[in-house]
Coordinates of C-alpha atoms in Angstrom, one line a residue:
X1 CA 14.5 13.3 1.5
X2 CA 17.8 15.7 1.8
X3 CA 21.3 14.0 2.5
X4 CA 23.4 15.1 5.2
X5 CA 26.3 17.9 4.2
X6 CA 29.0 15.4 4.7
X7 CA 29.1 11.7 3.8
X8 CA 31.5 10.2 6.4
X9 CA 29.9 7.1 7.8
X10 CA 26.9 4.9 6.6
X11 CA 25.1 5.1 9.8
X12 CA 24.5 8.8 9.1
X13 CA 22.3 7.8 6.3
X14 CA 18.7 6.9 6.8
X15 CA 17.0 4.2 4.7
X16 CA 15.2 6.7 2.8
X17 CA 18.3 8.5 2.1
X18 CA 20.2 5.2 0.8
X19 CA 17.2 4.4 -1.3
X20 CA 17.1 7.8 -3.1
X21 CA 20.9 7.6 -3.8
X22 CA 20.2 3.8 -5.3
X23 CA 17.5 5.5 -7.3
X24 CA 19.4 8.2 -8.9
X25 CA 22.5 5.9 -9.3
X26 CA 20.5 3.5 -11.7
X27 CA 19.3 6.3 -13.5
X28 CA 22.9 7.5 -14.3
X29 CA 23.5 3.8 -15.3
X30 CA 21.0 4.2 -17.9
X31 CA 22.4 6.9 -19.5
X32 CA 24.1 6.1 -22.6
X33 CA 26.0 9.4 -23.1
X34 CA 26.5 12.3 -21.0
X35 CA 24.3 13.0 -18.0
X36 CA 21.2 15.4 -18.9
X37 CA 21.7 19.1 -18.9
X38 CA 19.5 19.1 -15.5
X39 CA 22.3 17.0 -14.0
X40 CA 24.9 19.3 -14.5
X41 CA 24.7 20.7 -11.0
X42 CA 28.6 21.3 -10.5
X43 CA 28.7 23.7 -13.7
X44 CA 31.2 26.2 -12.6
X45 CA 32.2 24.3 -9.5
X46 CA 35.5 22.6 -8.5
X47 CA 36.0 19.8 -6.1
X48 CA 39.0 19.2 -4.2
X49 CA 40.2 15.6 -4.1
X50 CA 42.5 14.6 -1.2
X51 CA 44.4 11.4 -1.4
X52 CA 46.7 10.0 1.3
X53 CA 46.4 6.6 0.0
X54 CA 46.5 5.1 -3.4
X55 CA 43.6 4.8 -5.5
X56 CA 42.4 3.4 -8.9
X57 CA 38.6 3.0 -8.9
X58 CA 37.9 5.5 -6.4
X59 CA 39.9 8.3 -7.9
X60 CA 38.9 7.8 -11.5
X61 CA 35.2 7.1 -10.5
X62 CA 35.1 10.5 -8.7
X63 CA 36.9 12.5 -11.2
X64 CA 34.8 11.2 -14.1
X65 CA 31.6 11.8 -12.0
X66 CA 32.7 15.7 -11.3
X67 CA 33.5 16.1 -14.8
X68 CA 30.4 14.6 -16.1
X69 CA 28.1 16.7 -14.0
X70 CA 30.0 19.9 -15.4
X71 CA 32.3 20.4 -12.5
X72 CA 36.2 20.6 -12.5
X73 CA 38.2 17.8 -10.0
X74 CA 41.4 19.0 -8.3
X75 CA 43.8 16.5 -7.4
X76 CA 45.6 16.7 -4.2
X77 CA 48.4 14.6 -3.1
X78 CA 47.6 13.9 0.7
X79 CA 51.4 13.4 1.8
X80 CA 52.2 17.2 0.5
X81 CA 49.0 18.4 2.6
X82 CA 47.6 16.4 5.4
X83 CA 50.7 14.3 6.5
X84 CA 52.5 17.6 6.9
X85 CA 49.6 19.4 8.5
X86 CA 49.6 16.6 11.0
X87 CA 53.4 16.7 12.1
X88 CA 54.9 18.8 14.7
X89 CA 56.7 20.9 12.0
X90 CA 53.5 21.4 10.0
X91 CA 53.4 24.2 7.7
X92 CA 49.9 24.6 8.0
X93 CA 47.2 23.2 10.0
X94 CA 44.0 21.1 8.9
X95 CA 41.8 23.8 10.0
X96 CA 43.8 26.3 7.8
X97 CA 44.1 24.1 4.7
X98 CA 40.4 23.2 5.1
X99 CA 39.3 27.0 5.2
X100 CA 41.3 28.0 2.6
X101 CA 39.7 25.2 0.1
X102 CA 36.6 26.3 1.3
X103 CA 37.4 29.6 -0.4
X104 CA 38.9 28.2 -3.5
X105 CA 36.6 25.2 -4.3
X106 CA 33.1 23.8 -3.6
X107 CA 33.8 20.8 -1.8
X108 CA 36.2 18.0 -0.8
X109 CA 36.4 14.3 -1.1
X110 CA 39.0 12.8 0.7
X111 CA 40.8 9.5 1.0
X112 CA 42.7 9.5 4.4
X113 CA 44.6 7.6 6.8
X114 CA 42.8 8.3 9.9
X115 CA 39.0 8.9 10.4
X116 CA 39.6 12.1 12.6
X117 CA 41.3 13.9 9.7
X118 CA 37.8 13.6 8.2
X119 CA 35.9 14.7 11.0
X120 CA 38.3 17.7 11.7
X121 CA 38.0 18.5 7.6
X122 CA 34.0 18.3 8.0
X123 CA 34.1 20.3 11.2
X124 CA 35.9 23.4 9.7
X125 CA 34.2 23.3 6.1
X126 CA 31.1 25.1 5.1
X127 CA 31.0 22.6 1.9
X128 CA 30.0 19.2 1.6
X129 CA 32.8 16.7 2.5
X130 CA 32.9 13.0 1.4
X131 CA 34.7 9.9 2.7
X132 CA 36.5 8.4 0.1
X133 CA 38.0 5.6 2.6
X134 CA 39.7 6.0 6.0
X135 CA 40.8 3.6 8.6
X136 CA 37.4 3.1 9.9
X137 CA 34.9 3.3 7.1
X138 CA 34.4 3.2 3.4
X139 CA 30.7 4.4 3.0
X140 CA 31.0 5.1 -0.8
X141 CA 32.1 1.3 -1.4
X142 CA 28.9 0.3 0.7
X143 CA 26.6 1.9 -1.5
X144 CA 28.3 0.6 -4.6
X145 CA 28.0 -2.7 -3.2
X146 CA 24.4 -2.4 -2.4
X147 CA 23.7 -1.2 -5.8
X148 CA 25.6 -4.1 -7.3
X149 CA 23.3 -6.5 -5.2
X150 CA 20.5 -4.8 -6.3
X151 CA 21.4 -4.9 -9.9
X152 CA 22.1 -8.8 -9.7
X153 CA 19.5 -9.9 -7.3
X154 CA 16.7 -7.5 -8.2
X155 CA 16.0 -6.5 -4.6
X156 CA 18.0 -6.1 -1.3
X157 CA 15.4 -7.2 1.3
X158 CA 15.2 -11.0 2.5
X159 CA 18.9 -11.4 1.4
X160 CA 21.8 -12.7 3.6
X161 CA 25.2 -11.1 3.0
X162 CA 28.3 -13.1 4.3
X163 CA 31.7 -11.4 4.5
X164 CA 34.8 -13.4 5.1
X165 CA 38.0 -12.2 6.2
X166 CA 39.4 -9.2 7.9
X167 CA 37.0 -7.0 10.0
X168 CA 38.3 -3.8 8.4
X169 CA 36.6 -0.5 7.1
X170 CA 35.2 -2.3 3.9
X171 CA 33.5 -4.9 6.2
X172 CA 32.3 -2.2 8.8
X173 CA 30.7 -0.2 6.2
X174 CA 29.1 -3.2 4.5
X175 CA 28.0 -4.3 8.1
X176 CA 26.3 -0.7 8.5
X177 CA 24.5 -0.6 5.0
X178 CA 22.8 -4.2 5.7
X179 CA 21.9 -3.0 9.1
X180 CA 20.2 0.3 7.8
X181 CA 18.2 -1.7 4.9
X182 CA 17.2 -4.6 6.8
X183 CA 19.4 -7.2 5.3
X184 CA 20.9 -10.1 7.4
X185 CA 24.7 -9.8 7.8
X186 CA 27.3 -12.6 8.8
X187 CA 31.1 -12.2 9.1
X188 CA 33.8 -14.9 9.5
X189 CA 37.0 -13.7 10.8
X190 CA 40.1 -15.0 12.7
X191 CA 40.0 -14.3 16.3
X192 CA 41.7 -10.7 16.8
X193 CA 40.6 -9.4 13.2
X194 CA 36.9 -9.0 14.2
X195 CA 35.0 -5.9 13.4
X196 CA 35.6 -3.4 16.5
X197 CA 33.2 -3.9 19.1
X198 CA 32.1 -0.3 19.2
X199 CA 30.9 -0.4 15.4
X200 CA 29.4 -3.8 16.2
X201 CA 27.2 -2.1 18.8
X202 CA 26.4 0.7 16.4
X203 CA 25.1 -1.6 14.0
X204 CA 23.3 -3.6 16.4
X205 CA 21.1 -0.8 17.5
X206 CA 20.4 0.1 13.9
X207 CA 19.6 -3.7 13.1
X208 CA 17.2 -3.7 16.4
X209 CA 15.1 -1.2 14.3
X210 CA 15.2 -2.7 10.6
X211 CA 14.9 -6.4 12.0
X212 CA 18.1 -7.2 10.3
X213 CA 20.1 -10.2 11.6
X214 CA 23.9 -9.8 12.3
X215 CA 26.1 -12.6 13.1
X216 CA 29.7 -12.4 14.0
X217 CA 32.0 -15.8 13.9
X218 CA 35.3 -17.1 13.7
X219 CA 33.9 -19.9 11.5
X220 CA 33.9 -18.8 7.8
X221 CA 31.6 -21.7 6.5
X222 CA 29.1 -20.9 9.2
X223 CA 29.3 -17.5 8.0
X224 CA 28.7 -18.4 4.3
X225 CA 26.0 -20.8 5.1
X226 CA 22.9 -20.1 2.9
X227 CA 24.3 -16.8 2.0
X228 CA 23.1 -14.7 -1.3
X229 CA 26.3 -12.7 -1.4
X230 CA 29.7 -14.0 -0.7
X231 CA 32.1 -11.2 -0.1
X232 CA 35.8 -10.8 0.8
X233 CA 38.7 -8.1 0.9
X234 CA 42.5 -8.5 0.7
X235 CA 43.9 -9.9 4.1
X236 CA 46.5 -7.1 4.0
X237 CA 44.9 -3.6 3.5
X238 CA 46.9 -0.5 2.9
X239 CA 48.8 0.5 6.1
X240 CA 49.0 -3.4 7.4
X241 CA 52.0 -4.3 5.0
X242 CA 54.4 -4.9 8.2
X243 CA 52.0 -7.6 9.2
X244 CA 51.9 -9.3 5.9
X245 CA 53.6 -12.6 6.9
X246 CA 51.5 -13.0 9.9
X247 CA 48.4 -12.2 8.4
X248 CA 49.0 -14.6 5.6
X249 CA 49.3 -17.5 8.2
X250 CA 46.2 -16.1 10.3
X251 CA 44.0 -15.9 7.4
X252 CA 45.1 -19.2 5.6
X253 CA 41.6 -20.8 6.5
X254 CA 39.7 -17.7 5.2
X255 CA 40.2 -18.0 1.5
X256 CA 36.8 -17.9 -0.7
X257 CA 37.1 -20.8 -2.8
X258 CA 34.7 -23.4 -4.4
X259 CA 34.1 -25.0 -1.0
X260 CA 33.1 -21.8 0.6
X261 CA 30.7 -20.9 -2.5
X262 CA 29.1 -24.3 -1.7
X263 CA 28.1 -23.6 1.9
X264 CA 26.2 -20.3 -0.1
X265 CA 23.0 -20.7 -2.3
X266 CA 23.4 -22.2 -5.6
X267 CA 22.6 -18.8 -7.0
X268 CA 25.0 -16.6 -4.8
X269 CA 27.1 -14.1 -6.4
X270 CA 31.0 -13.3 -5.2
X271 CA 32.0 -9.6 -4.6
X272 CA 35.1 -8.2 -3.8
X273 CA 36.0 -4.3 -3.6
X274 CA 39.4 -4.7 -5.4
X275 CA 42.1 -5.0 -5.7
X276 CA 42.2 -8.8 -5.7
X277 CA 44.8 -11.2 -4.9
X278 CA 44.4 -14.5 -6.6
X279 CA 45.2 -17.3 -4.7
X280 CA 45.3 -15.6 -1.3
X281 CA 42.0 -14.0 0.0
X282 CA 40.2 -15.6 -3.2
X283 CA 40.7 -18.6 -5.4
X284 CA 41.0 -17.8 -9.4
X285 CA 38.2 -20.4 -9.8
X286 CA 35.6 -18.1 -7.8
X287 CA 36.7 -14.5 -8.9
X288 CA 37.0 -15.5 -12.6
X289 CA 33.7 -17.6 -12.6
X290 CA 30.3 -16.7 -13.6
X291 CA 29.3 -16.0 -10.0
X292 CA 31.6 -13.2 -9.8
X293 CA 30.3 -9.5 -10.3
X294 CA 33.5 -7.9 -9.3
X295 CA 33.7 -5.7 -12.2
X296 CA 30.0 -4.8 -12.4
X297 CA 30.7 -3.7 -8.6
X298 CA 33.9 -1.5 -9.8
X299 CA 31.3 0.1 -12.1
X300 CA 28.8 1.0 -9.9
X301 CA 31.6 3.2 -7.9
X302 CA 31.1 5.7 -10.9
X303 CA 27.3 5.9 -10.7
X304 CA 27.2 6.1 -6.9
X305 CA 29.8 9.0 -7.1
X306 CA 27.4 10.7 -10.0
X307 CA 24.5 10.2 -7.6
X308 CA 25.9 11.2 -4.4
X309 CA 27.3 14.5 -6.0
X310 CA 24.0 15.4 -7.9
X311 CA 21.9 15.0 -4.4
X312 CA 24.6 17.0 -2.5
X313 CA 24.7 20.1 -5.0
X314 CA 21.2 20.0 -6.9

């Protein structure tokens, strides 16, 4: 089944889309060397990578994936492009920037501060646009998360995924992919830090069709109860640094530690999208334990990047 032109959010994708993305991602994972000749779908093509925010795993994964499929990645610092495009004294608008890139490159992948920047870019671009993270969604991370779960659990059906912490972009996309795939999802967040209601409602409508059970609670232990996967993320995301002191207090009871893991199943795995802060959102005894799969999870970012690019350009 053909993918949408743009990959901006998980709800854009059908279950069949996601299953195909995972299938090709596992195929790329099994390659010990370079992808096969038939996979060189980006030969002679360049992809513009726009980053308004810092990145380690996403940038390296996509630059490596583009090169592996025969293409050329072009890194563009977002503070030199999109920030000025959105200011009153802008040198060039997002529309003009995008239409220029459409003539000079063959696609755009962007990590931006505001989701509207992505929808604007996608609206102007005739080429594929991939969301590499915004303030609302992180679809490529969710796809890598699902691949990690499949890798370690051998399945995605009949599982419960529990997210402990801030109802941020990572939590939203994880909720979405669980809903699409018919997996149960529970999130324990402090009051005031829940996943926005508008995104909960979208996921609920999807879950009603897939028989996924969604749970939203302020009790981290209730969220973790009987889970196959325990997941957390930083309590202070990029852009929230000014709230660091307040968030540290508000999230004090939400650290994933040995007591949290005891609430889950004995064979539960621990996941974190990284970077992690030992002693804050997760205890070292958990992230450095045998239950932790965080570096396998990071590796999956590369395989998902290859799969998405392959399916968009083949």
